[in-house]
């Protein structure tokens, strides 16, 4: 692709036009209309709805946190063939129209590149321009990190010469779209991260309110911890997690600060009226005060599921202490399947709910940083200290009237401690981080945490699920090339073959 896709151009035009009134016409390849003042570029980054959304269906459906079951399909056909294609790691049938994630992340990179390309002629104070420079590098690094973990093979020394992503550092439509190596892609992420770490801004701005939709010092540190954990660099992962926590380490205490929403959904099942209750974070949706003020978030990103049903796998549900774990009490919404029409015959199955039915926060959080620190400690041999770190989180998540040995994790050795941390990550961050975690588990120097994911479901083709046929087993092996998800056919075609598809 010698140019950005037309979808990208349309989206960027709308973004620019919507942020401020300083643009009266859509930008295009020939007009070269761009904002000129620091405040204009600042307005671009304030368009948080444009930057926050992550409609990554490979992440939503592609990990063992997601439940794909014949009995749910038989009852109400809730999946649809496209969901099944994602959930079985298909590389043949995935339609482009169900994969908005690739172009949307490139839109964010385009805006970051627009800011970086105009730094030398931007009107503003030195402080304003330096801030925008660091934040633009953060935005670009974040999107590249998401893309490389979705469309490329996992980080490992053996994969460094495999295909990475196109290196886009300007807004030029003539800049090559040829895929660089994975090594070059990760080098860009680390270079951008180094520049982003120069940002000096508190999580709270002048009005003393959290501004989680904009970059801050703790947000960049938290993202750095996530990046280095992915790279198996546990020393730096711990270092940056501790830096983020030192700047902002406030946890939500589920014992005192969580409750149920006033919204109750009633469903008639046979002769009985069933009440479906939701957590307080459900109220108002992703842009409500409840979610925008969620004080554990460092940076406002969310996983968007258009099917509005985060179906938890039976394995995921079994990891929760359903009596004492308050995450299960508030976020696992029992009987949710009734709202999807599974009432005749009745089949009760829950959903994982955080904000609205289809939104789960995916940006770095205080809880995640505690778990990054805990894992780094365990992997570096300090497994008792790692459990103590994780127990700081559990004190705010497990019912305070539970026995001490339920609240606090304990282990007899390093391997037991590591498994506790791995399980705690799944309980704390279901769906959002699990696929990326499995990628790194299968490519580190510790075979004890390897994961082979399997599904048992019906056969299917491009357009239909064959529910009358016998179920088959789908497997994603530890070193499968299917961990690099297919790039959209549209973008490969528009590039005139410059972008190469992953090989399987």
Coordinates of C-alpha atoms in Angstrom, one line a residue:
X1 CA 0.0 0.0 0.0
X2 CA 1.7 3.2 -1.2
X3 CA -1.0 5.2 0.5
X4 CA -3.4 4.9 3.4
X5 CA -6.7 3.2 2.7
X6 CA -9.7 5.3 1.7
X7 CA -11.5 4.2 5.0
X8 CA -8.6 5.7 6.9
X9 CA -8.8 9.0 5.0
X10 CA -12.6 9.3 5.6
X11 CA -12.2 8.6 9.3
X12 CA -9.3 11.0 9.7
X13 CA -11.3 13.7 7.9
X14 CA -14.2 13.2 10.3
X15 CA -11.9 13.2 13.3
X16 CA -10.2 16.5 12.2
X17 CA -13.5 18.2 11.3
X18 CA -15.1 17.1 14.6
X19 CA -12.4 18.2 17.0
X20 CA -12.5 21.9 16.3
X21 CA -13.8 24.5 13.9
X22 CA -10.4 25.5 12.6
X23 CA -10.9 23.1 9.6
X24 CA -13.7 23.8 7.2
X25 CA -13.0 21.1 4.7
X26 CA -11.9 17.6 4.6
X27 CA -8.2 16.9 4.3
X28 CA -7.1 14.9 1.3
X29 CA -3.9 13.9 -0.4
X30 CA -3.7 17.2 -2.4
X31 CA -5.1 19.8 0.0
X32 CA -2.5 19.2 2.8
X33 CA -4.8 21.1 5.2
X34 CA -3.6 20.5 8.8
X35 CA -4.0 22.4 12.1
X36 CA -1.3 24.9 12.9
X37 CA -1.5 25.7 16.6
X38 CA -0.6 23.5 19.6
X39 CA -4.2 23.9 20.8
X40 CA -5.5 22.5 17.6
X41 CA -3.3 19.4 17.9
X42 CA -4.3 19.1 21.5
X43 CA -7.9 19.1 20.4
X44 CA -7.2 16.1 18.2
X45 CA -6.0 14.1 21.2
X46 CA -9.0 15.2 23.2
X47 CA -11.2 13.2 20.9
X48 CA -11.2 10.3 23.3
X49 CA -14.0 8.3 21.6
X50 CA -11.8 8.1 18.6
X51 CA -8.7 6.8 20.5
X52 CA -10.4 4.6 23.2
X53 CA -12.2 2.0 21.2
X54 CA -10.6 -1.4 20.5
X55 CA -13.0 -3.5 18.4
X56 CA -10.5 -6.4 18.4
X57 CA -12.6 -9.5 17.8
X58 CA -9.5 -11.7 17.6
X59 CA -8.8 -10.7 21.2
X60 CA -12.4 -11.0 22.3
X61 CA -13.2 -14.4 20.9
X62 CA -9.8 -15.9 20.4
X63 CA -8.7 -16.7 24.0
X64 CA -9.8 -19.5 26.3
X65 CA -11.6 -16.8 28.4
X66 CA -14.3 -16.9 25.7
X67 CA -16.9 -19.7 25.9
X68 CA -17.9 -21.4 22.6
X69 CA -20.4 -24.2 23.3
X70 CA -22.7 -26.3 21.2
X71 CA -25.5 -26.1 23.8
X72 CA -25.7 -22.3 23.6
X73 CA -25.8 -22.5 19.8
X74 CA -28.4 -25.2 19.9
X75 CA -30.6 -23.2 22.2
X76 CA -30.6 -19.8 20.4
X77 CA -27.8 -19.6 17.8
X78 CA -26.2 -16.8 19.7
X79 CA -22.9 -17.0 17.9
X80 CA -23.3 -16.5 14.2
X81 CA -20.7 -17.8 11.8
X82 CA -18.4 -14.8 12.1
X83 CA -18.0 -15.2 15.9
X84 CA -17.2 -18.9 15.4
X85 CA -14.6 -18.1 12.8
X86 CA -12.8 -15.8 15.2
X87 CA -13.2 -18.2 18.1
X88 CA -11.7 -21.1 16.2
X89 CA -8.7 -19.1 14.9
X90 CA -9.8 -19.3 11.3
X91 CA -7.5 -17.9 8.6
X92 CA -9.6 -18.7 5.6
X93 CA -13.1 -17.3 5.9
X94 CA -12.8 -14.1 8.0
X95 CA -14.7 -11.3 6.3
X96 CA -13.2 -7.8 6.1
X97 CA -16.3 -6.1 7.2
X98 CA -16.1 -7.9 10.6
X99 CA -12.5 -6.7 11.2
X100 CA -12.5 -2.9 11.8
X101 CA -9.5 -3.1 14.2
X102 CA -6.7 -3.0 11.7
X103 CA -7.8 0.3 10.0
X104 CA -8.9 2.0 13.3
X105 CA -5.5 1.6 14.9
X106 CA -3.8 3.0 11.8
X107 CA -6.1 6.0 12.1
X108 CA -4.6 6.7 15.6
X109 CA -1.1 6.2 14.2
X110 CA -1.9 8.7 11.4
X111 CA -2.9 11.4 13.9
X112 CA 0.2 10.8 16.0
X113 CA 2.3 11.1 12.9
X114 CA 0.5 14.3 11.9
X115 CA 1.5 15.8 15.3
X116 CA 5.1 14.6 15.1
X117 CA 5.5 15.8 11.5
X118 CA 4.4 19.3 12.4
X119 CA 6.4 19.9 15.6
X120 CA 9.0 22.2 14.0
X121 CA 6.3 24.6 12.7
X122 CA 3.7 24.3 15.4
X123 CA 2.6 27.5 17.1
X124 CA 2.8 27.2 20.9
X125 CA 5.0 27.3 24.0
X126 CA 8.0 25.0 24.3
X127 CA 6.2 23.2 27.1
X128 CA 3.0 22.6 25.0
X129 CA 5.0 21.3 22.1
X130 CA 7.2 19.0 24.2
X131 CA 4.0 17.6 25.8
X132 CA 2.4 17.0 22.4
X133 CA 5.6 15.3 21.1
X134 CA 5.8 12.9 24.0
X135 CA 2.1 12.1 23.9
X136 CA 2.1 11.5 20.1
X137 CA 4.9 9.0 20.5
X138 CA 2.9 7.3 23.3
X139 CA -0.2 7.1 21.1
X140 CA 1.9 5.6 18.2
X141 CA 3.7 3.1 20.5
X142 CA 0.4 2.0 22.0
X143 CA -1.3 1.3 18.7
X144 CA 1.8 -0.4 17.3
X145 CA 1.9 -2.6 20.4
X146 CA -1.7 -3.6 19.9
X147 CA -1.2 -4.3 16.2
X148 CA 2.0 -6.3 16.5
X149 CA 0.4 -8.5 19.2
X150 CA -2.6 -9.1 16.9
X151 CA -1.3 -9.5 13.4
X152 CA 2.3 -10.7 13.9
X153 CA 3.9 -13.7 15.5
X154 CA 4.7 -13.4 19.2
X155 CA 7.8 -11.7 20.6
X156 CA 10.7 -14.1 20.7
X157 CA 14.3 -14.1 19.5
X158 CA 13.4 -16.8 17.1
X159 CA 10.7 -14.7 15.4
X160 CA 12.6 -11.4 15.0
X161 CA 13.1 -11.9 11.3
X162 CA 9.5 -12.8 10.7
X163 CA 7.2 -10.1 9.2
X164 CA 6.3 -7.3 11.4
X165 CA 4.3 -4.2 10.5
X166 CA 4.7 -1.4 8.0
X167 CA 6.8 1.4 9.5
X168 CA 4.8 4.6 9.2
X169 CA 6.5 7.6 10.8
X170 CA 5.0 10.4 8.6
X171 CA 1.7 11.3 7.0
X172 CA 3.1 10.9 3.5
X173 CA 0.9 8.8 1.3
X174 CA 4.0 7.7 -0.6
X175 CA 5.7 6.2 2.4
X176 CA 6.2 2.5 1.8
X177 CA 3.7 0.1 3.3
X178 CA 5.9 -2.9 3.0
X179 CA 6.0 -4.9 6.2
X180 CA 9.2 -4.4 8.2
X181 CA 10.7 -7.3 10.2
X182 CA 9.4 -8.0 13.7
X183 CA 12.7 -6.8 15.1
X184 CA 12.3 -3.4 13.3
X185 CA 8.7 -3.1 14.5
X186 CA 9.7 -3.7 18.1
X187 CA 12.6 -1.3 17.7
X188 CA 10.1 1.5 16.7
X189 CA 7.9 0.7 19.7
X190 CA 10.8 1.0 22.1
X191 CA 12.1 4.2 20.4
X192 CA 8.6 5.7 20.7
X193 CA 8.3 4.5 24.3
X194 CA 11.6 6.1 25.2
X195 CA 10.4 9.5 23.8
X196 CA 7.0 9.0 25.5
X197 CA 8.7 8.5 28.9
X198 CA 9.9 12.1 28.7
X199 CA 6.3 13.2 29.3
X200 CA 5.8 14.9 32.7
X201 CA 2.2 15.3 33.5
X202 CA 0.1 14.1 36.4
X203 CA -2.9 11.8 36.0
X204 CA -5.0 14.6 37.5
X205 CA -5.0 17.9 35.6
X206 CA -5.7 21.4 36.9
X207 CA -9.3 20.8 37.9
X208 CA -8.2 17.8 40.1
X209 CA -10.2 15.4 38.0
X210 CA -8.7 12.2 36.5
X211 CA -8.0 12.7 32.8
X212 CA -7.5 9.1 31.8
X213 CA -8.2 9.7 28.2
X214 CA -5.0 11.7 27.9
X215 CA -1.4 10.5 28.4
X216 CA 0.2 11.1 31.8
X217 CA 3.4 10.1 33.5
X218 CA 1.9 7.1 35.3
X219 CA 0.1 6.0 32.2
X220 CA 3.3 5.9 30.1
X221 CA 5.1 4.1 33.0
X222 CA 2.2 1.6 33.1
X223 CA 2.3 1.0 29.4
X224 CA 6.1 0.5 29.6
X225 CA 5.6 -2.1 32.3
X226 CA 3.1 -3.9 30.0
X227 CA 5.6 -3.7 27.0
X228 CA 8.5 -5.1 29.0
X229 CA 6.5 -7.9 30.5
X230 CA 5.6 -8.9 26.9
X231 CA 9.3 -8.9 26.0
X232 CA 10.1 -11.1 29.1
X233 CA 12.2 -8.3 30.5
X234 CA 11.1 -8.7 34.1
X235 CA 13.5 -6.3 35.6
X236 CA 12.2 -3.4 33.5
X237 CA 8.6 -4.6 33.8
X238 CA 8.9 -4.4 37.6
X239 CA 10.7 -1.1 37.5
X240 CA 8.0 0.7 35.5
X241 CA 5.2 -1.0 37.3
X242 CA 6.6 0.4 40.6
X243 CA 7.0 3.8 39.0
X244 CA 3.4 3.9 37.9
X245 CA 2.2 2.7 41.4
X246 CA 4.4 5.3 43.1
X247 CA 2.7 8.0 41.2
X248 CA -0.8 6.6 41.4
X249 CA -1.6 3.4 43.3
X250 CA -5.2 3.8 44.3
X251 CA -7.4 0.7 44.2
X252 CA -11.2 0.4 44.2
X253 CA -12.2 -1.5 47.3
X254 CA -14.9 -3.9 46.1
X255 CA -16.0 -4.3 49.7
X256 CA -17.0 -0.7 50.2
X257 CA -17.1 1.0 46.8
X258 CA -18.9 -1.5 44.5
X259 CA -22.6 -2.1 44.4
X260 CA -25.4 -3.0 42.0
X261 CA -26.9 -0.8 39.4
X262 CA -30.4 0.6 40.0
X263 CA -31.2 -0.9 36.6
X264 CA -32.8 -4.3 36.8
X265 CA -33.9 -6.2 33.8
X266 CA -36.9 -8.6 34.1
X267 CA -37.3 -11.6 31.9
X268 CA -40.2 -14.1 32.0
X269 CA -39.0 -17.7 32.0
X270 CA -42.0 -20.0 32.0
X271 CA -44.2 -18.9 34.9
X272 CA -41.4 -17.1 36.7
X273 CA -40.1 -13.5 36.5
X274 CA -36.3 -13.5 36.7
X275 CA -34.4 -10.3 37.6
X276 CA -31.1 -9.7 36.0
X277 CA -28.9 -7.4 38.0
X278 CA -25.8 -5.4 36.9
X279 CA -22.9 -3.8 38.6
X280 CA -22.9 0.0 39.3
X281 CA -20.2 0.4 36.6
X282 CA -22.9 -0.6 34.1
X283 CA -24.8 2.7 34.7
X284 CA -24.5 5.2 31.8
X285 CA -22.1 3.2 29.7
X286 CA -18.5 3.7 28.8
X287 CA -18.7 7.5 28.7
X288 CA -20.5 7.9 32.0
X289 CA -19.0 9.4 35.1
X290 CA -18.8 5.9 36.6
X291 CA -16.4 4.7 33.9
X292 CA -14.6 7.9 33.1
X293 CA -13.8 8.3 36.8
X294 CA -12.8 4.7 37.4
X295 CA -9.8 5.6 39.5
X296 CA -7.8 2.5 38.8
X297 CA -7.4 3.3 35.1
X298 CA -4.2 5.0 33.9
X299 CA -5.3 5.3 30.3
X300 CA -8.7 5.1 28.8
X301 CA -9.0 2.2 26.3
X302 CA -11.8 -0.3 26.1
X303 CA -12.5 -3.6 24.3
X304 CA -15.7 -3.2 22.3
X305 CA -17.7 -6.3 21.5
X306 CA -20.5 -5.7 19.0
X307 CA -22.3 -8.8 19.9
X308 CA -22.8 -7.4 23.4
X309 CA -22.2 -10.8 25.0
X310 CA -18.8 -11.5 26.7
X311 CA -19.5 -15.3 27.1
X312 CA -17.2 -16.5 29.9
X313 CA -15.7 -19.9 29.4
X314 CA -16.4 -22.6 32.0
X315 CA -12.6 -22.7 32.7
X316 CA -12.7 -18.9 33.5
X317 CA -15.7 -19.2 35.7
X318 CA -14.1 -22.1 37.6
X319 CA -11.1 -19.8 38.5
X320 CA -13.3 -17.6 40.7
X321 CA -14.2 -18.3 44.3
X322 CA -17.9 -17.8 43.6
X323 CA -18.7 -17.3 47.3
X324 CA -16.0 -14.8 48.3
X325 CA -14.6 -13.2 45.1
X326 CA -16.4 -9.9 44.6
X327 CA -15.4 -9.7 41.0
X328 CA -17.6 -12.7 40.4
X329 CA -20.4 -11.2 42.4
X330 CA -20.5 -7.9 40.5
X331 CA -19.1 -8.7 37.0
X332 CA -20.4 -12.2 36.3
X333 CA -24.1 -11.5 35.6
X334 CA -26.1 -14.6 36.2
X335 CA -28.9 -15.7 33.9
X336 CA -27.8 -13.2 31.2
X337 CA -28.6 -15.8 28.5
X338 CA -32.3 -15.2 29.2
X339 CA -31.9 -11.7 27.9
X340 CA -30.7 -13.3 24.7
X341 CA -33.8 -15.3 24.2
X342 CA -32.8 -18.6 25.8
X343 CA -36.1 -19.1 27.6
X344 CA -37.8 -21.8 25.7
X345 CA -36.4 -24.2 26.7
X346 CA -34.7 -22.2 29.5
X347 CA -30.9 -22.3 29.5
X348 CA -29.2 -20.1 32.1
X349 CA -25.6 -18.9 31.3
X350 CA -23.9 -15.8 32.6
X351 CA -22.1 -12.9 30.9
X352 CA -19.1 -10.9 32.0
X353 CA -20.2 -7.3 32.3
X354 CA -18.2 -4.2 33.3
X355 CA -19.6 -1.1 31.5
X356 CA -22.7 -1.8 29.4
X357 CA -23.0 -5.2 27.7
X358 CA -20.3 -4.8 25.1
X359 CA -17.5 -2.8 26.8
X360 CA -14.7 -3.8 29.0
X361 CA -11.8 -1.5 30.0
X362 CA -8.5 -2.6 28.5
X363 CA -6.1 0.2 29.3
X364 CA -3.5 -0.3 32.0
X365 CA -4.8 -0.2 35.6
X366 CA -3.4 -0.1 39.1
X367 CA -4.5 -3.7 39.5
X368 CA -2.6 -4.7 36.4
X369 CA 0.5 -3.0 37.7
X370 CA 0.4 -4.9 41.0
X371 CA 0.1 -8.1 39.0
X372 CA 2.9 -7.1 36.6
X373 CA 5.1 -6.5 39.6
X374 CA 4.0 -9.7 41.3
X375 CA 4.8 -11.8 38.2
X376 CA 8.1 -10.1 37.7
X377 CA 9.0 -10.9 41.3
X378 CA 8.0 -14.5 41.0
X379 CA 9.9 -15.1 37.7
X380 CA 13.0 -13.5 39.2
X381 CA 12.9 -15.9 42.2
X382 CA 11.2 -13.7 44.7
X383 CA 8.0 -15.7 44.7
X384 CA 7.0 -15.1 48.3
X385 CA 7.3 -11.3 47.7
X386 CA 5.3 -11.7 44.5
X387 CA 2.4 -13.4 46.3
X388 CA 2.5 -10.6 48.9
X389 CA 2.2 -8.0 46.1
X390 CA -0.7 -9.9 44.6
X391 CA -2.4 -10.1 48.0
X392 CA -2.5 -6.3 48.1
X393 CA -5.0 -6.5 45.2
X394 CA -6.9 -9.4 46.7
X395 CA -7.5 -7.5 49.9
X396 CA -9.7 -5.1 47.7
X397 CA -11.3 -7.8 45.6
X398 CA -12.2 -10.6 48.0
X399 CA -14.9 -10.3 50.6
X400 CA -13.5 -8.9 53.9
X401 CA -15.5 -11.6 55.8
X402 CA -13.7 -14.4 54.0
X403 CA -11.1 -16.4 56.0
X404 CA -7.6 -15.1 55.8
X405 CA -6.4 -18.2 53.8
X406 CA -9.0 -17.4 51.2
X407 CA -8.1 -13.7 50.9
X408 CA -4.4 -14.4 50.7
X409 CA -2.7 -16.5 48.1
X410 CA 0.0 -18.9 49.4
X411 CA 2.3 -21.4 47.7
X412 CA 4.9 -24.0 48.5
X413 CA 7.2 -23.1 45.7
X414 CA 7.9 -20.8 42.7
X415 CA 5.8 -22.8 40.2
X416 CA 2.7 -22.8 42.4
X417 CA 3.2 -19.1 43.0
X418 CA 3.5 -18.4 39.3
X419 CA 0.3 -20.3 38.6
X420 CA -1.5 -18.2 41.2
X421 CA -0.4 -15.0 39.5
X422 CA -1.4 -16.3 36.1
X423 CA -4.9 -17.3 37.4
X424 CA -5.2 -13.9 39.2
X425 CA -4.5 -12.1 35.9
X426 CA -7.4 -14.0 34.3
X427 CA -9.8 -13.2 37.1
X428 CA -8.8 -9.5 37.1
X429 CA -8.5 -8.9 33.4
X430 CA -10.7 -11.4 31.5
X431 CA -10.8 -11.2 27.8
X432 CA -8.6 -8.0 27.5
X433 CA -5.2 -9.5 28.2
X434 CA -5.5 -13.2 28.0
X435 CA -4.7 -13.8 24.3
X436 CA -1.6 -11.6 24.6
X437 CA -0.6 -13.4 27.8
X438 CA -0.9 -16.8 26.1
X439 CA 1.3 -15.6 23.3
X440 CA 4.1 -14.6 25.7
X441 CA 3.7 -17.7 27.9
X442 CA 4.3 -19.9 24.9
X443 CA 7.4 -18.0 23.9
X444 CA 9.4 -17.5 27.1
X445 CA 12.0 -19.7 28.6
X446 CA 9.6 -21.4 31.0
X447 CA 7.6 -24.3 29.7
X448 CA 5.5 -24.7 32.8
X449 CA 3.2 -21.8 31.8
X450 CA 2.6 -23.0 28.2
X451 CA -1.0 -23.0 27.0
X452 CA -2.6 -25.1 24.2
X453 CA -6.1 -23.8 23.5
X454 CA -8.9 -26.1 22.2
X455 CA -12.5 -25.8 21.3
X456 CA -15.2 -28.4 20.5
X457 CA -17.8 -27.1 18.2
X458 CA -19.6 -27.7 14.9
X459 CA -18.0 -27.5 11.5
X460 CA -18.6 -24.4 9.5
X461 CA -17.8 -22.7 6.2
X462 CA -17.8 -19.1 4.9
X463 CA -21.5 -18.6 5.5
X464 CA -23.0 -21.2 7.8
X465 CA -22.5 -23.3 10.9
X466 CA -23.3 -27.0 10.3
X467 CA -25.2 -27.6 13.5
X468 CA -26.6 -30.9 12.3
X469 CA -23.1 -32.4 12.0
X470 CA -20.9 -33.9 14.7
X471 CA -18.8 -31.4 16.6
X472 CA -15.0 -31.3 15.9
X473 CA -12.0 -30.2 17.8
X474 CA -10.3 -27.0 17.0
X475 CA -6.7 -26.5 18.4
X476 CA -4.3 -23.5 18.6
X477 CA -1.0 -25.2 19.2
X478 CA 1.7 -23.5 21.3
X479 CA 3.8 -22.4 18.3
X480 CA 1.0 -22.1 15.8
X481 CA 1.4 -19.4 13.1
X482 CA -2.3 -18.7 13.5
X483 CA -1.3 -16.5 16.5
X484 CA -0.5 -13.9 13.8
X485 CA -4.1 -13.1 12.7
X486 CA -4.8 -12.4 9.0
X487 CA -4.6 -8.9 7.7
X488 CA -7.7 -7.6 5.9
X489 CA -7.9 -8.6 2.2
X490 CA -9.0 -5.0 1.4
X491 CA -5.8 -3.4 2.6
X492 CA -3.6 -6.0 0.9
X493 CA -5.5 -5.3 -2.4
X494 CA -5.3 -1.6 -2.0
X495 CA -1.6 -1.8 -1.4
X496 CA -1.3 -3.5 -4.8
X497 CA 0.4 -6.5 -3.1
X498 CA 3.0 -4.4 -1.2
X499 CA 1.5 -5.7 2.1
X500 CA 2.1 -9.4 2.3
X501 CA -0.3 -11.7 4.1
X502 CA 0.9 -13.9 7.0
X503 CA 1.8 -17.4 6.0
X504 CA 0.2 -20.4 7.6

